[in-house]
Structures are given as structure tokens and as C-alpha cells.
JSON list of C-alpha atoms in Angstrom, two decimals:
[
{"chain": "A", "resi": 224, "resn": "UNK", "atom": "CA", "xyz": [74.77, 73.95, -1.65]},
{"chain": "A", "resi": 225, "resn": "UNK", "atom": "CA", "xyz": [73.35, 73.23, 1.83]},
{"chain": "A", "resi": 226, "resn": "UNK", "atom": "CA", "xyz": [76.27, 75.00, 3.56]},
{"chain": "A", "resi": 227, "resn": "UNK", "atom": "CA", "xyz": [75.85, 78.07, 1.36]},
{"chain": "A", "resi": 228, "resn": "UNK", "atom": "CA", "xyz": [72.18, 78.25, 2.19]},
{"chain": "A", "resi": 229, "resn": "UNK", "atom": "CA", "xyz": [72.85, 77.87, 5.94]},
{"chain": "A", "resi": 230, "resn": "UNK", "atom": "CA", "xyz": [75.42, 80.75, 5.79]},
{"chain": "A", "resi": 231, "resn": "UNK", "atom": "CA", "xyz": [73.02, 82.88, 3.81]},
{"chain": "A", "resi": 232, "resn": "UNK", "atom": "CA", "xyz": [70.24, 82.20, 6.37]},
{"chain": "A", "resi": 233, "resn": "UNK", "atom": "CA", "xyz": [72.55, 83.06, 9.24]},
{"chain": "A", "resi": 234, "resn": "UNK", "atom": "CA", "xyz": [73.68, 86.28, 7.58]},
{"chain": "A", "resi": 235, "resn": "UNK", "atom": "CA", "xyz": [70.03, 87.23, 6.87]},
{"chain": "A", "resi": 236, "resn": "UNK", "atom": "CA", "xyz": [69.06, 86.54, 10.50]},
{"chain": "A", "resi": 237, "resn": "UNK", "atom": "CA", "xyz": [71.89, 88.60, 11.83]},
{"chain": "A", "resi": 238, "resn": "UNK", "atom": "CA", "xyz": [71.12, 91.43, 9.51]},
{"chain": "A", "resi": 239, "resn": "UNK", "atom": "CA", "xyz": [67.42, 91.45, 10.49]},
{"chain": "A", "resi": 240, "resn": "UNK", "atom": "CA", "xyz": [68.22, 91.33, 14.15]},
{"chain": "A", "resi": 241, "resn": "UNK", "atom": "CA", "xyz": [70.73, 94.21, 13.74]},
{"chain": "A", "resi": 242, "resn": "UNK", "atom": "CA", "xyz": [68.04, 96.31, 11.99]},
{"chain": "A", "resi": 243, "resn": "UNK", "atom": "CA", "xyz": [65.58, 95.68, 14.78]},
{"chain": "A", "resi": 244, "resn": "UNK", "atom": "CA", "xyz": [68.07, 96.74, 17.43]},
{"chain": "A", "resi": 245, "resn": "UNK", "atom": "CA", "xyz": [68.85, 99.92, 15.45]},
{"chain": "A", "resi": 246, "resn": "UNK", "atom": "CA", "xyz": [65.21, 100.94, 15.51]},
{"chain": "A", "resi": 247, "resn": "UNK", "atom": "CA", "xyz": [64.45, 99.80, 19.08]},
{"chain": "A", "resi": 248, "resn": "UNK", "atom": "CA", "xyz": [62.93, 102.57, 21.07]},
{"chain": "A", "resi": 249, "resn": "UNK", "atom": "CA", "xyz": [65.03, 103.87, 23.95]},
{"chain": "A", "resi": 250, "resn": "UNK", "atom": "CA", "xyz": [63.57, 106.13, 26.64]},
{"chain": "A", "resi": 251, "resn": "UNK", "atom": "CA", "xyz": [65.83, 109.09, 27.36]},
{"chain": "A", "resi": 252, "resn": "UNK", "atom": "CA", "xyz": [65.02, 108.69, 31.02]},
{"chain": "A", "resi": 253, "resn": "UNK", "atom": "CA", "xyz": [66.65, 105.27, 30.97]},
{"chain": "A", "resi": 254, "resn": "UNK", "atom": "CA", "xyz": [69.23, 105.64, 28.21]},
{"chain": "A", "resi": 255, "resn": "UNK", "atom": "CA", "xyz": [72.84, 104.90, 29.05]},
{"chain": "A", "resi": 256, "resn": "UNK", "atom": "CA", "xyz": [75.61, 107.32, 28.30]},
{"chain": "A", "resi": 257, "resn": "UNK", "atom": "CA", "xyz": [76.63, 105.14, 25.31]},
{"chain": "A", "resi": 258, "resn": "UNK", "atom": "CA", "xyz": [73.09, 105.14, 24.01]},
{"chain": "A", "resi": 259, "resn": "UNK", "atom": "CA", "xyz": [72.86, 108.88, 24.25]},
{"chain": "A", "resi": 260, "resn": "UNK", "atom": "CA", "xyz": [76.29, 109.24, 22.53]},
{"chain": "A", "resi": 261, "resn": "UNK", "atom": "CA", "xyz": [74.88, 107.18, 19.72]},
{"chain": "A", "resi": 262, "resn": "UNK", "atom": "CA", "xyz": [72.22, 109.74, 18.88]},
{"chain": "A", "resi": 263, "resn": "UNK", "atom": "CA", "xyz": [73.06, 111.68, 15.74]},
{"chain": "A", "resi": 264, "resn": "UNK", "atom": "CA", "xyz": [73.23, 115.32, 16.78]},
{"chain": "A", "resi": 265, "resn": "UNK", "atom": "CA", "xyz": [74.35, 114.73, 20.34]},
{"chain": "A", "resi": 266, "resn": "UNK", "atom": "CA", "xyz": [77.94, 115.27, 21.34]},
{"chain": "A", "resi": 267, "resn": "UNK", "atom": "CA", "xyz": [79.57, 114.52, 24.67]},
{"chain": "A", "resi": 268, "resn": "UNK", "atom": "CA", "xyz": [78.72, 117.90, 26.23]},
{"chain": "A", "resi": 269, "resn": "UNK", "atom": "CA", "xyz": [75.01, 117.54, 25.46]},
{"chain": "A", "resi": 270, "resn": "UNK", "atom": "CA", "xyz": [75.07, 113.92, 26.72]},
{"chain": "A", "resi": 271, "resn": "UNK", "atom": "CA", "xyz": [76.54, 115.23, 29.98]},
{"chain": "A", "resi": 272, "resn": "UNK", "atom": "CA", "xyz": [73.82, 117.91, 30.31]},
{"chain": "A", "resi": 273, "resn": "UNK", "atom": "CA", "xyz": [71.11, 115.39, 29.66]},
{"chain": "A", "resi": 274, "resn": "UNK", "atom": "CA", "xyz": [72.50, 112.97, 32.28]},
{"chain": "A", "resi": 275, "resn": "UNK", "atom": "CA", "xyz": [72.96, 115.83, 34.86]},
{"chain": "A", "resi": 276, "resn": "UNK", "atom": "CA", "xyz": [69.41, 117.09, 34.40]},
{"chain": "A", "resi": 277, "resn": "UNK", "atom": "CA", "xyz": [67.98, 113.59, 34.45]},
{"chain": "A", "resi": 278, "resn": "UNK", "atom": "CA", "xyz": [69.80, 112.86, 37.72]},
{"chain": "A", "resi": 279, "resn": "UNK", "atom": "CA", "xyz": [68.18, 115.88, 39.26]},
{"chain": "A", "resi": 280, "resn": "UNK", "atom": "CA", "xyz": [64.75, 114.73, 38.13]},
{"chain": "A", "resi": 281, "resn": "UNK", "atom": "CA", "xyz": [63.54, 112.50, 35.26]},
{"chain": "A", "resi": 282, "resn": "UNK", "atom": "CA", "xyz": [62.07, 114.37, 32.30]},
{"chain": "A", "resi": 283, "resn": "UNK", "atom": "CA", "xyz": [58.26, 114.69, 32.38]},
{"chain": "A", "resi": 284, "resn": "UNK", "atom": "CA", "xyz": [57.91, 114.95, 28.62]},
{"chain": "A", "resi": 285, "resn": "UNK", "atom": "CA", "xyz": [59.70, 116.31, 25.55]},
{"chain": "A", "resi": 286, "resn": "UNK", "atom": "CA", "xyz": [58.84, 119.91, 26.44]},
{"chain": "A", "resi": 287, "resn": "UNK", "atom": "CA", "xyz": [60.51, 119.39, 29.82]},
{"chain": "A", "resi": 288, "resn": "UNK", "atom": "CA", "xyz": [63.64, 118.03, 28.17]},
{"chain": "A", "resi": 289, "resn": "UNK", "atom": "CA", "xyz": [63.83, 120.94, 25.69]},
{"chain": "A", "resi": 290, "resn": "UNK", "atom": "CA", "xyz": [63.29, 123.47, 28.48]},
{"chain": "A", "resi": 291, "resn": "UNK", "atom": "CA", "xyz": [65.90, 122.00, 30.84]},
{"chain": "A", "resi": 292, "resn": "UNK", "atom": "CA", "xyz": [68.75, 120.92, 28.51]},
{"chain": "A", "resi": 293, "resn": "UNK", "atom": "CA", "xyz": [70.73, 123.71, 26.88]},
{"chain": "A", "resi": 294, "resn": "UNK", "atom": "CA", "xyz": [71.41, 122.88, 23.27]},
{"chain": "A", "resi": 295, "resn": "UNK", "atom": "CA", "xyz": [68.33, 120.77, 22.76]},
{"chain": "A", "resi": 296, "resn": "UNK", "atom": "CA", "xyz": [65.57, 122.46, 20.86]},
{"chain": "A", "resi": 297, "resn": "UNK", "atom": "CA", "xyz": [62.41, 121.36, 19.05]},
{"chain": "A", "resi": 298, "resn": "UNK", "atom": "CA", "xyz": [64.35, 120.41, 15.89]},
{"chain": "A", "resi": 299, "resn": "UNK", "atom": "CA", "xyz": [66.75, 118.33, 17.97]},
{"chain": "A", "resi": 300, "resn": "UNK", "atom": "CA", "xyz": [63.92, 116.67, 19.84]},
{"chain": "A", "resi": 301, "resn": "UNK", "atom": "CA", "xyz": [62.25, 115.75, 16.54]},
{"chain": "A", "resi": 302, "resn": "UNK", "atom": "CA", "xyz": [65.52, 114.32, 15.28]},
{"chain": "A", "resi": 303, "resn": "UNK", "atom": "CA", "xyz": [66.12, 112.23, 18.39]},
{"chain": "A", "resi": 304, "resn": "UNK", "atom": "CA", "xyz": [62.56, 110.89, 18.26]},
{"chain": "A", "resi": 305, "resn": "UNK", "atom": "CA", "xyz": [63.03, 109.92, 14.55]},
{"chain": "A", "resi": 306, "resn": "UNK", "atom": "CA", "xyz": [66.03, 107.97, 15.66]},
{"chain": "A", "resi": 307, "resn": "UNK", "atom": "CA", "xyz": [63.83, 105.93, 18.04]},
{"chain": "A", "resi": 308, "resn": "UNK", "atom": "CA", "xyz": [64.19, 107.81, 21.33]},
{"chain": "A", "resi": 309, "resn": "UNK", "atom": "CA", "xyz": [61.25, 108.55, 23.53]},
{"chain": "A", "resi": 310, "resn": "UNK", "atom": "CA", "xyz": [60.49, 110.42, 26.79]},
{"chain": "A", "resi": 311, "resn": "UNK", "atom": "CA", "xyz": [58.25, 108.33, 29.08]},
{"chain": "A", "resi": 312, "resn": "UNK", "atom": "CA", "xyz": [57.52, 106.07, 26.22]},
{"chain": "A", "resi": 313, "resn": "UNK", "atom": "CA", "xyz": [56.20, 108.78, 23.92]},
{"chain": "A", "resi": 314, "resn": "UNK", "atom": "CA", "xyz": [57.72, 110.06, 20.65]},
{"chain": "A", "resi": 315, "resn": "UNK", "atom": "CA", "xyz": [58.19, 113.81, 20.12]},
{"chain": "A", "resi": 316, "resn": "UNK", "atom": "CA", "xyz": [55.06, 115.55, 18.96]},
{"chain": "A", "resi": 317, "resn": "UNK", "atom": "CA", "xyz": [55.50, 119.32, 18.44]},
{"chain": "A", "resi": 318, "resn": "UNK", "atom": "CA", "xyz": [52.89, 121.53, 20.05]},
{"chain": "A", "resi": 319, "resn": "UNK", "atom": "CA", "xyz": [50.22, 122.72, 17.60]},
{"chain": "A", "resi": 320, "resn": "UNK", "atom": "CA", "xyz": [50.88, 126.22, 16.24]},
{"chain": "A", "resi": 321, "resn": "UNK", "atom": "CA", "xyz": [48.74, 128.90, 17.83]},
{"chain": "A", "resi": 322, "resn": "UNK", "atom": "CA", "xyz": [46.01, 130.18, 15.53]},
{"chain": "A", "resi": 323, "resn": "UNK", "atom": "CA", "xyz": [46.67, 133.70, 14.15]},
{"chain": "A", "resi": 324, "resn": "UNK", "atom": "CA", "xyz": [43.00, 134.41, 13.54]},
{"chain": "A", "resi": 325, "resn": "UNK", "atom": "CA", "xyz": [41.52, 137.05, 15.80]},
{"chain": "A", "resi": 326, "resn": "UNK", "atom": "CA", "xyz": [38.92, 135.60, 18.17]},
{"chain": "A", "resi": 327, "resn": "UNK", "atom": "CA", "xyz": [35.29, 136.65, 17.55]},
{"chain": "A", "resi": 328, "resn": "UNK", "atom": "CA", "xyz": [36.00, 137.99, 14.19]}
]
């Protein structure tokens, strides 16, 4: 029974460590090619574009990433952020919608 408990504890520890790694936050300005390839919704071409733009200049924020990388929009940015990716340590936060009410009225 002691061996079984030890194996069970080892399995549980490995599982919990694996889960923590899966949800670890990775900054897109420091992510490796392999880490970028691991993002759901990013293919090799988008990974290359991110790396090329980042090499020119690190991304200031999510808006900068969306503006500079073809194929990455607000929905993609939200998805990447939900998967644990950040830009300069910050998760994606969409800009507030502009008010449609007329001023002064």
C-alpha cells in the first residue's frame, strides 16, 4: 500500500506542476518561437511576423501588437491573453467602446 500511495503522490505532483506550467504567463516580447507556436490560433506565418516585428522594436502594448502584426486582431489578442500571454506583463484589455450619446444633449 505504501508504494501505491507514493506513486499516486508522484503522479499528483507531476500533474499539478504540469497545470501550473500550462497557465504560466509568458510575455510576447520574450516568448520563444516554440512558445508562440504553442498559442492556439497562431500558425508559423503569424509567429514569424510577430518575431520580425518584435526584432524591429518590442511591442509597447497590445494595441501596438495588433497594429503592427498582420493577422492579429482584437479577438486574437483576447484569445492569446486568455491562454496566459501578456505584453509588458499586462493581459489584453479591450479599449472601452466610444459612447454613442451626443455631447451636451
